[in-house]
Coordinates of C-alpha atoms in Angstrom, one line a residue:
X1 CA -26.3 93.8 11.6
X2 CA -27.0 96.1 14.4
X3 CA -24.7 99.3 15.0
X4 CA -24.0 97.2 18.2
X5 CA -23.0 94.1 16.9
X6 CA -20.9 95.7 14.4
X7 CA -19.1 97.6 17.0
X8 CA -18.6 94.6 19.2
X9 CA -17.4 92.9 15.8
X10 CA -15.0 95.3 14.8
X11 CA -13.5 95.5 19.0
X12 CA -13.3 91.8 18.8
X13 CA -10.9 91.4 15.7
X14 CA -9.1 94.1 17.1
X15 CA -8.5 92.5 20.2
X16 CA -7.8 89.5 18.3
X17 CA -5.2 91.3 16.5
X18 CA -3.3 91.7 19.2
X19 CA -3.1 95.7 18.7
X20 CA -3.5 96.0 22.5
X21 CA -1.6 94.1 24.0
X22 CA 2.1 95.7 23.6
X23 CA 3.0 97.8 26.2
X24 CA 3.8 101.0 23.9
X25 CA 0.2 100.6 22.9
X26 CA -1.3 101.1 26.1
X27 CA 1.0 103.9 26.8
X28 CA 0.4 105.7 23.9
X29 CA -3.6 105.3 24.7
X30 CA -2.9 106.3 28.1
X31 CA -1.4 109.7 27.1
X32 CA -3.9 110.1 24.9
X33 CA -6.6 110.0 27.4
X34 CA -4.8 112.4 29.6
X35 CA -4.1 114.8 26.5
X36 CA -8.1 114.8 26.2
X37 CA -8.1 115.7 29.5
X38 CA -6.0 119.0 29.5
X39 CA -7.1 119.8 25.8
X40 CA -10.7 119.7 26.7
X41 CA -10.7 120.9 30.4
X42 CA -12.2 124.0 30.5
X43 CA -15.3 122.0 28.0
X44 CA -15.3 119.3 30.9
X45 CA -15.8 121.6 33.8
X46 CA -17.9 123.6 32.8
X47 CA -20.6 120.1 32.0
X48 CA -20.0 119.1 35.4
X49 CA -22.6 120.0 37.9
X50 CA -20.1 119.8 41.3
X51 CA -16.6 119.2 42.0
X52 CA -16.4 115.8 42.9
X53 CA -12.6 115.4 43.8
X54 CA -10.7 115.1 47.4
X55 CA -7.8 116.2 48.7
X56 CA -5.8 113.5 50.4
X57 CA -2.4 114.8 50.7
X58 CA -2.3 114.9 54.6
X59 CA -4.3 111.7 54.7
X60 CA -4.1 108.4 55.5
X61 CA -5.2 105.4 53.1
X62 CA -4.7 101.7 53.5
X63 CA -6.5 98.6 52.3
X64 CA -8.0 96.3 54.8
X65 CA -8.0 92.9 53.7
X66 CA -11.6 91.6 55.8
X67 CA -13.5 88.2 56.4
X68 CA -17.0 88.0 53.7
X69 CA -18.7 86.5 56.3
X70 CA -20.5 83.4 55.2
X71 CA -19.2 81.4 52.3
X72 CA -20.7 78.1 50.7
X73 CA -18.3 76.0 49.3
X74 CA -19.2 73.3 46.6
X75 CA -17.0 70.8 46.2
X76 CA -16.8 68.4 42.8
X77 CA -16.2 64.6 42.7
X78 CA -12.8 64.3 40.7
X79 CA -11.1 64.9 43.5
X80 CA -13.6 65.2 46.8
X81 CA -11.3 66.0 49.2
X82 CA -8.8 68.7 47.9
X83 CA -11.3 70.5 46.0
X84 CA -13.4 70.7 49.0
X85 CA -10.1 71.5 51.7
X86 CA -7.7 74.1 49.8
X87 CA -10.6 76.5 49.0
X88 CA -11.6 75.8 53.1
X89 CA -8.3 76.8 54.1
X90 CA -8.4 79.8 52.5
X91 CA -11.5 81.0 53.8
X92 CA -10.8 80.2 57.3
X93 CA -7.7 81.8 57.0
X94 CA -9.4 85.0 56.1
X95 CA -11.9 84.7 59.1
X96 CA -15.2 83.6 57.7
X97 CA -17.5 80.9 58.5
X98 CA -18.0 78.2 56.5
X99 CA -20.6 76.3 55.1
X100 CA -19.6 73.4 53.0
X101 CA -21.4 70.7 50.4
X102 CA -19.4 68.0 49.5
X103 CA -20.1 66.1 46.0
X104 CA -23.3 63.3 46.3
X105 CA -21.4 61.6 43.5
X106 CA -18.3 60.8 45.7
X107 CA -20.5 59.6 48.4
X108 CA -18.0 57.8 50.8
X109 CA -16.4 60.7 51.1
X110 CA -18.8 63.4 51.4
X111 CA -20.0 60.7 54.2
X112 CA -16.7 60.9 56.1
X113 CA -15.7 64.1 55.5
X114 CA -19.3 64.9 57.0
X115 CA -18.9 63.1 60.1
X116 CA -14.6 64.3 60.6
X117 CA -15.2 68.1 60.0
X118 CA -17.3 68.8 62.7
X119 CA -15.1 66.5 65.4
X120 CA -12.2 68.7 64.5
X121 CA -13.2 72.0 63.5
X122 CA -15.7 74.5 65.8
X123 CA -19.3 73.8 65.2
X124 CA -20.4 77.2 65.6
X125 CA -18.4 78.6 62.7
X126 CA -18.3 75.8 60.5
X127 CA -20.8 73.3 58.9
X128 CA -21.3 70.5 56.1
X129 CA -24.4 69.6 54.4
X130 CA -24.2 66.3 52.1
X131 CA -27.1 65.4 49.7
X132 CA -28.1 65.8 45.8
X133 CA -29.0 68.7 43.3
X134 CA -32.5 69.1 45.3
X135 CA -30.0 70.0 48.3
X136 CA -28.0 72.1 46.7
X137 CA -30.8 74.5 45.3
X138 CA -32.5 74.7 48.9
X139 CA -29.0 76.0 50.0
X140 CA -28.8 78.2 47.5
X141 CA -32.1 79.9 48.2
X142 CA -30.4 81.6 51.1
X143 CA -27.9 84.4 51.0
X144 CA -24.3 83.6 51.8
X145 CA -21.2 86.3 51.9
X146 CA -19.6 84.6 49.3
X147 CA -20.2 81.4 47.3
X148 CA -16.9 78.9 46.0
X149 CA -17.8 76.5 43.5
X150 CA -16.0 73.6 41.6
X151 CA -18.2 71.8 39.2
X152 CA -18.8 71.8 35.2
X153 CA -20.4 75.5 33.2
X154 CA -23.7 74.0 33.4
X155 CA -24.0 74.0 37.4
X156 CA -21.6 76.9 37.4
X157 CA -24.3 79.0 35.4
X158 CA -27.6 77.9 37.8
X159 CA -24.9 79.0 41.0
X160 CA -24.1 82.3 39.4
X161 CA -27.7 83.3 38.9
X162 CA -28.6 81.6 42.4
X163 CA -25.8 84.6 43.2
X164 CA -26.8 87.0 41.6
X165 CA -30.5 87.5 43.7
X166 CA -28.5 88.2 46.5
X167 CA -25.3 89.8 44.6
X168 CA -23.2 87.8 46.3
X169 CA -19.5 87.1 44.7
X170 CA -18.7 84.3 43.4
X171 CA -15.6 81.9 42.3
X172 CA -16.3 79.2 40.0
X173 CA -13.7 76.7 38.8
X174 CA -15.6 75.5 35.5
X175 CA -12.7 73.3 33.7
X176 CA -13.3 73.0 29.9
X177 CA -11.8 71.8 26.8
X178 CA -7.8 72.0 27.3
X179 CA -5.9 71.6 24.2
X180 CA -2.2 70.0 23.5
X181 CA -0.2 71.5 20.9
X182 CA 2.6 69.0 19.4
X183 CA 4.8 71.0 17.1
X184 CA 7.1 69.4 14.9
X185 CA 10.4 69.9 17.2
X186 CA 8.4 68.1 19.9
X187 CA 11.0 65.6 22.2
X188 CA 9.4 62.6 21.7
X189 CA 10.4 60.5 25.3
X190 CA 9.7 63.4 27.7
X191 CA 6.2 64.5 25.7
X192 CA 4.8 61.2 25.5
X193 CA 5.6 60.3 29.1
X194 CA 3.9 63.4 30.3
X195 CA 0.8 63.6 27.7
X196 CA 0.3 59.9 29.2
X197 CA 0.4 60.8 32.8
X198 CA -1.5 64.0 32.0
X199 CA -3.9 62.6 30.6
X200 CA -4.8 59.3 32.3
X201 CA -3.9 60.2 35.8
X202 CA -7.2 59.6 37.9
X203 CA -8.5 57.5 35.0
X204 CA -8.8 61.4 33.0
X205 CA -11.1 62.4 35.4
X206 CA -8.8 65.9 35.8
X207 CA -10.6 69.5 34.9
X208 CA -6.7 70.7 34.3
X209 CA -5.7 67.2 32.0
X210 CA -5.0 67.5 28.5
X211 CA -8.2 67.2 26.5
X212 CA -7.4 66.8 22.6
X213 CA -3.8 66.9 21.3
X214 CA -3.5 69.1 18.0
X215 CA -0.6 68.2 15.9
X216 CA 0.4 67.4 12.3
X217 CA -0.1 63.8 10.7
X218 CA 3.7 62.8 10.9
X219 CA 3.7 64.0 14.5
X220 CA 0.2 61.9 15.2
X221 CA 2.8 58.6 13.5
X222 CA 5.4 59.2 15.8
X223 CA 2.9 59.4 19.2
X224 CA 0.3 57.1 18.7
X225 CA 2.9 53.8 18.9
X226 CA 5.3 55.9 21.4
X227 CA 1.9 56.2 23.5
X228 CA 0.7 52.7 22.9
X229 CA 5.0 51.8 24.7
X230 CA 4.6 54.1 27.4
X231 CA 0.9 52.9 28.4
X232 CA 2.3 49.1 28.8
X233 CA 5.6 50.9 31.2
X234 CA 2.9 52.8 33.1
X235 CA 0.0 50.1 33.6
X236 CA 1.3 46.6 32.2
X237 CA -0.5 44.5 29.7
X238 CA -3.3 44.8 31.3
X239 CA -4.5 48.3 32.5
X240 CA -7.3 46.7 34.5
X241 CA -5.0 44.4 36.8
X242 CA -3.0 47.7 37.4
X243 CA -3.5 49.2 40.4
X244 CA -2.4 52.5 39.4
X245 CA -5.3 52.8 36.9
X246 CA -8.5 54.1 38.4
X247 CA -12.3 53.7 37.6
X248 CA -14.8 55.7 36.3
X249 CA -17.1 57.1 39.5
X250 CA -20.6 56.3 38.3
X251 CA -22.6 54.7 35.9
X252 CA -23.7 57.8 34.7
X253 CA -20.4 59.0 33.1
X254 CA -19.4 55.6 32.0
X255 CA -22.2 55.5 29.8
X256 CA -21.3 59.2 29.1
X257 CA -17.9 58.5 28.1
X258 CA -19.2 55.1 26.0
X259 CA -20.9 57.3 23.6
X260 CA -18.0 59.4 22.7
X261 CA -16.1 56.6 21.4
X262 CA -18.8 57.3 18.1
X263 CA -15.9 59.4 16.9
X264 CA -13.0 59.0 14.5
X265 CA -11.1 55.9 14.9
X266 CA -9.9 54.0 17.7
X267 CA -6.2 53.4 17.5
X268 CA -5.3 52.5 21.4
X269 CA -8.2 51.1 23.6
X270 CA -11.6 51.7 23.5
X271 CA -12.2 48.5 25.8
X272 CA -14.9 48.9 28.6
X273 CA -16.2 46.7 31.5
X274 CA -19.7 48.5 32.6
X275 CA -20.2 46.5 35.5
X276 CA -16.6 47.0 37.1
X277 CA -16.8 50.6 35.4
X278 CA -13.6 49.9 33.2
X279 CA -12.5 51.9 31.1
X280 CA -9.0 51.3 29.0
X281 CA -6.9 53.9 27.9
X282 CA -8.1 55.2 24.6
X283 CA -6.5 57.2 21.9
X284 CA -8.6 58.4 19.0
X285 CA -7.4 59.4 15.7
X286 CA -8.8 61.3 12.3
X287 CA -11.0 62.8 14.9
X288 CA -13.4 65.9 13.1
X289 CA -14.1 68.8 15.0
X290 CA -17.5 69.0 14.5
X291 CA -17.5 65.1 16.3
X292 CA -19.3 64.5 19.8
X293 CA -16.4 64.5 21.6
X294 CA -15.0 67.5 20.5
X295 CA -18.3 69.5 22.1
X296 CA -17.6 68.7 25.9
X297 CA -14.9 68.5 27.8
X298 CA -13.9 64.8 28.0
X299 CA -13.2 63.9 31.7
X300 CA -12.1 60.9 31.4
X301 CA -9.5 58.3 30.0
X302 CA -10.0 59.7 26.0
X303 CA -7.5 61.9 24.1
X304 CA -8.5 62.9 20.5
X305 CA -6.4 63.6 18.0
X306 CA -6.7 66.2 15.7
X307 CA -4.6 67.0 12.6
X308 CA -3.3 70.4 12.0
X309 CA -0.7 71.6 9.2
X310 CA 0.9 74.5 11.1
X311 CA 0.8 76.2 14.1
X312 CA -1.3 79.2 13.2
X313 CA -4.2 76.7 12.3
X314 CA -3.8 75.2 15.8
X315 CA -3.9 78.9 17.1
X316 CA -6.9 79.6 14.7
X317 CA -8.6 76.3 16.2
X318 CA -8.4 77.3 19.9
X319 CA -9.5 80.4 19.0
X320 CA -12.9 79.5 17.7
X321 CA -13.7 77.8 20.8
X322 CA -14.4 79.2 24.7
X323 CA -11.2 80.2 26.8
X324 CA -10.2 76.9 28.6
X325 CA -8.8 76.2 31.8
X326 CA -4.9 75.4 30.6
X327 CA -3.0 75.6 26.8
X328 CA -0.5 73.2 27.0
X329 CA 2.2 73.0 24.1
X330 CA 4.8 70.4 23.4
X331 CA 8.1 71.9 21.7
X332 CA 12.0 72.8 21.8
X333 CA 11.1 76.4 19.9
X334 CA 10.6 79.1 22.4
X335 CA 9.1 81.2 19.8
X336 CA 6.1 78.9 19.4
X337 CA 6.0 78.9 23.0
X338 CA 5.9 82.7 22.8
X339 CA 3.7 82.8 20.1
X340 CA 1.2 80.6 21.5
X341 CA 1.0 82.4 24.8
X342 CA 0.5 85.8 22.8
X343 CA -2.1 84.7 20.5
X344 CA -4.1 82.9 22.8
X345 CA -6.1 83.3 26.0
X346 CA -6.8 80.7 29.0
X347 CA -6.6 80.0 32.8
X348 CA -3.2 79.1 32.8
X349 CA 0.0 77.8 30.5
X350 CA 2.7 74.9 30.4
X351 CA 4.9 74.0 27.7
X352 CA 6.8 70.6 28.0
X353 CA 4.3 69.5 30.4
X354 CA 0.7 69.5 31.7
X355 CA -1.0 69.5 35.1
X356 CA 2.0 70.8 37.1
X357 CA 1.1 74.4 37.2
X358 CA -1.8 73.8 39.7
X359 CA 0.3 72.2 42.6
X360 CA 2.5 75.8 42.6
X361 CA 1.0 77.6 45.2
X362 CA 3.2 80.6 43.9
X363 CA 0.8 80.2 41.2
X364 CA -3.2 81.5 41.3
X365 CA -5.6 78.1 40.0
X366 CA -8.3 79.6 37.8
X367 CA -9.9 80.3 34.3
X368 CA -11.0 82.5 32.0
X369 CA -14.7 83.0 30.9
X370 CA -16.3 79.4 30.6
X371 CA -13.2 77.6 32.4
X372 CA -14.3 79.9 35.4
X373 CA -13.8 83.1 37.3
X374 CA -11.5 83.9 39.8
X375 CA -8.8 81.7 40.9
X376 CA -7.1 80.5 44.5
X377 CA -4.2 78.2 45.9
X378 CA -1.4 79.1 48.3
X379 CA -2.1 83.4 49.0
X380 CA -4.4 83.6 46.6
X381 CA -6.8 81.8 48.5
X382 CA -6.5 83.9 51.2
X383 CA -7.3 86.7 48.6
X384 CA -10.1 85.1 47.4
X385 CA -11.9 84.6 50.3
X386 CA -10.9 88.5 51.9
X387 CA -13.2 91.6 51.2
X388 CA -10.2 94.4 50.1
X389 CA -11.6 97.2 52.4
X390 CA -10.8 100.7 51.0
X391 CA -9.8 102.8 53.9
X392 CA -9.2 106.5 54.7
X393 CA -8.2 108.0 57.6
X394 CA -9.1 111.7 57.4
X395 CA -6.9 114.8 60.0
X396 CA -9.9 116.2 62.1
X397 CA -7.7 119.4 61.5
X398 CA -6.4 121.7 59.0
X399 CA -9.8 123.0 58.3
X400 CA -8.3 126.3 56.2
X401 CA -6.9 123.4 53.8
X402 CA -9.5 121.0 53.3
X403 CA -12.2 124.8 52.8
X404 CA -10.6 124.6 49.4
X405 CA -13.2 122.0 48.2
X406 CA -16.4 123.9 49.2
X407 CA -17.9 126.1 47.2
X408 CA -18.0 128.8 46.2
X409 CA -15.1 128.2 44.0
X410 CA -12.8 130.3 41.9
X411 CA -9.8 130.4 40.2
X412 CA -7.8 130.1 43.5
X413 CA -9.7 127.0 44.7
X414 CA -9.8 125.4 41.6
X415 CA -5.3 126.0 41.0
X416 CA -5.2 124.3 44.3
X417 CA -7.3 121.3 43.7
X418 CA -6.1 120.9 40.5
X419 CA -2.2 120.7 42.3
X420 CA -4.0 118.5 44.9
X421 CA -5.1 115.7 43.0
X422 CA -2.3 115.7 40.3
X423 CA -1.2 112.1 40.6
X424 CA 2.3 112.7 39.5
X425 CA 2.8 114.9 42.6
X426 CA 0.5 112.7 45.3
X427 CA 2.6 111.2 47.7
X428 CA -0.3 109.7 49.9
X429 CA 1.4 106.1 50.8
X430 CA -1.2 103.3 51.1
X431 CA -0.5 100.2 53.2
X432 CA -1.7 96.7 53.3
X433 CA -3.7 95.3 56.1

């Protein structure tokens, strides 16, 4: 092993740990850093080539939330039009222009939404582009202010390097893999009826729905026949005739989502029509984590189950794989809620529920590492989509104050700089624009 990878090793089981992430901890490190600091400043200044520090006591500073300029949004399928809107809303809000590209998949709608937009919103300032992959990479071949994009890691990857020639920001809602922990002192009525809706609403095809459940076997005997009730109160005896029980969008993921029934066993479900693109409700039990459907996020009308023995294994599961999008956990023990949250990472958190936290626009939308970067809804768009402009408005006097930062320097320049930028005695006040 590398002296790298050893170090990165060693910081990663710390951080696992937890060591940093108590408040006395980081203010113990922080005094620390400031104790090198006055222990070791005569050694510091005399390294340092110039003085680099300003005096802003008389000064004024504010931030100055601006416009990009020109942002591309990308828009997914699951759900065409709101994925494609509440980002626009947010960047018109901050004053850009917009270019937008609608899903090909979703094609009715990226037809209408084509033809609406630019009868309602100015054509100089805003503009949609439909059409495939091919499309989408000649788009990407020219510089925008700012690129938006909603869509699975794989896409998400090509965008950010597409991005990166031109250095242009990004925000990518990537989805993932977003587990369900039962624990034993689960309520069984409210859990079920919202693991079902969770999971099934738009027939699964949700980046924030439940993806595998994790739970002990005598939780797994009291949900699978609780689900197997609450899916005949939800869609009938039939699922198919319901009309509150979607399809899959194309052929493509049907056959994709056929192929991950090759996993465990089926114990509700697991029926398919290809040609109306049916596909039933389906539980799957004894489910290994090394099967296919446990290697991609599901998106779609499936929910694994996996058997765990305790909590910490279910923590010690989500840990081995990539930060999703949501944790959700099922329980009536607020320390496993507590524990859960502080031994895990991800986008965002329920307990007793699922889904919810994204339609809180009190709430930023977003993940963590492969379930995304950056996050929006309600403000937060606004933020997304706004440049935070560091401003500072300097006195064109008081010369004889501000000669104290040219050299030469001596002792006398250096006391007063010293009192100048002392943090704990700055009271420059810094405003929001």
């Amino acid at each position: 092993m590398t002296p790298f990878a050893e170090s990165l090793l060693s910081l990663r089981r710390a951080y696992l740990s937890g060591k940093t992430k108590s408040v006395e901890f980081r203010i113990t490190q922080l005094r620390s850093l400031l104790t090198l600091l006055q222990d070791n400043e005569t050694a510091l200044l005399d390294v340092l080539d110039q003085d680099l520090r300003k005096v802003t006591k008389l000064d004024q500073c504010f931030i100055r939330k601006e416009p990009f300029g020109v942002a591309l949004i990308i828009a997914a399928w699951s759900q065409p039009i709101q994925l494609l809107l509440t980002p626009l809303v947010g960047a018109i809000a901050a004053g850009n222009c917009v270019v937008l590209k609608p899903s090909e998949v979703s094609v009715n709608t990226a037809a209408l939404l084509s033809k609406l937009i630019p009868q309602y919103l100015d054509k100089d300032c805003f503009a949609v582009f439909t059409g495939g992959p091919a499309e989408t990479r000649k788009l990407l071949q020219y510089k925008f202010d700012y690129i938006f994009y909603t869509g699975n890691g794989t896409v998400g990857k090509l965008i950010m390097k597409a991005a990166a020639e031109h250095l242009t920001p990004v925000t990518l809602e990537l989805g993932g893999k977003n587990p369900c922990y039962i624990d034993q002192s689960f309520s069984l009525e409210s859990t079920v009826h919202r693991l079902v809706w969770g999971r099934f609403f738009n027939t699964g095809q949700c980046c924030a729905s439940p993806d595998y459940v994790l739970c002990c076997k005598e939780v797994q005997e009291q949900l699978v026949p609780a689900i197997k009730q609450c899916l005949k109160r939800f869609y009938g005896e039939e699922p198919k005739e319901s009309a509150d029980y979607g399809r899959i969008v194309s052929d493509q993921h049907f056959h994709r989502l056929q192929q991950l029934l090759n996993a465990g066993q089926v114990a509700i479900g697991g029926d398919t029509d290809k040609q109306d693109r049916y596909f039933a409700p389906t539980v799957l039990v004894d489910v290994k984590e090394s099967d296919a459907v446990m290697q991609e996020e599901v998106f779609g009308p499936i929910l694994p189950i996996i058997n765990i023995n305790s909590m910490e294994e279910a923590i010690a599961f989500i840990n081995r794989h990539q930060k999703p999008l949501a944790i959700y956990v099922y329980t009536t023990n607020i320390k496993v809620v507590n524990e859960m949250l502080e031994k895990t990472s991800s986008g965002g958190f329920c307990s007793n529920d699922n889904i919810v936290q994204m339609t809180l626009n009190t709430l930023p939308f977003g993940g963590i590492g492969y379930s995304g970067i950056g996050a929006y809804h309600g403000k937060f768009s606004f933020d997304t989509f706004s440049h935070k402009r560091a401003c500072l408005l300097k006195n064109v006097g008081m010369e004889k104050v501000n000669a104290t930062r040219y050299p030469p320097y001596n002792e006398q320049k250096l006391t007063w700089l010293l009192w100048a930028t002392d943090i704990k005695k700055r009271d420059c006040s810094c405003q929001l624009l």
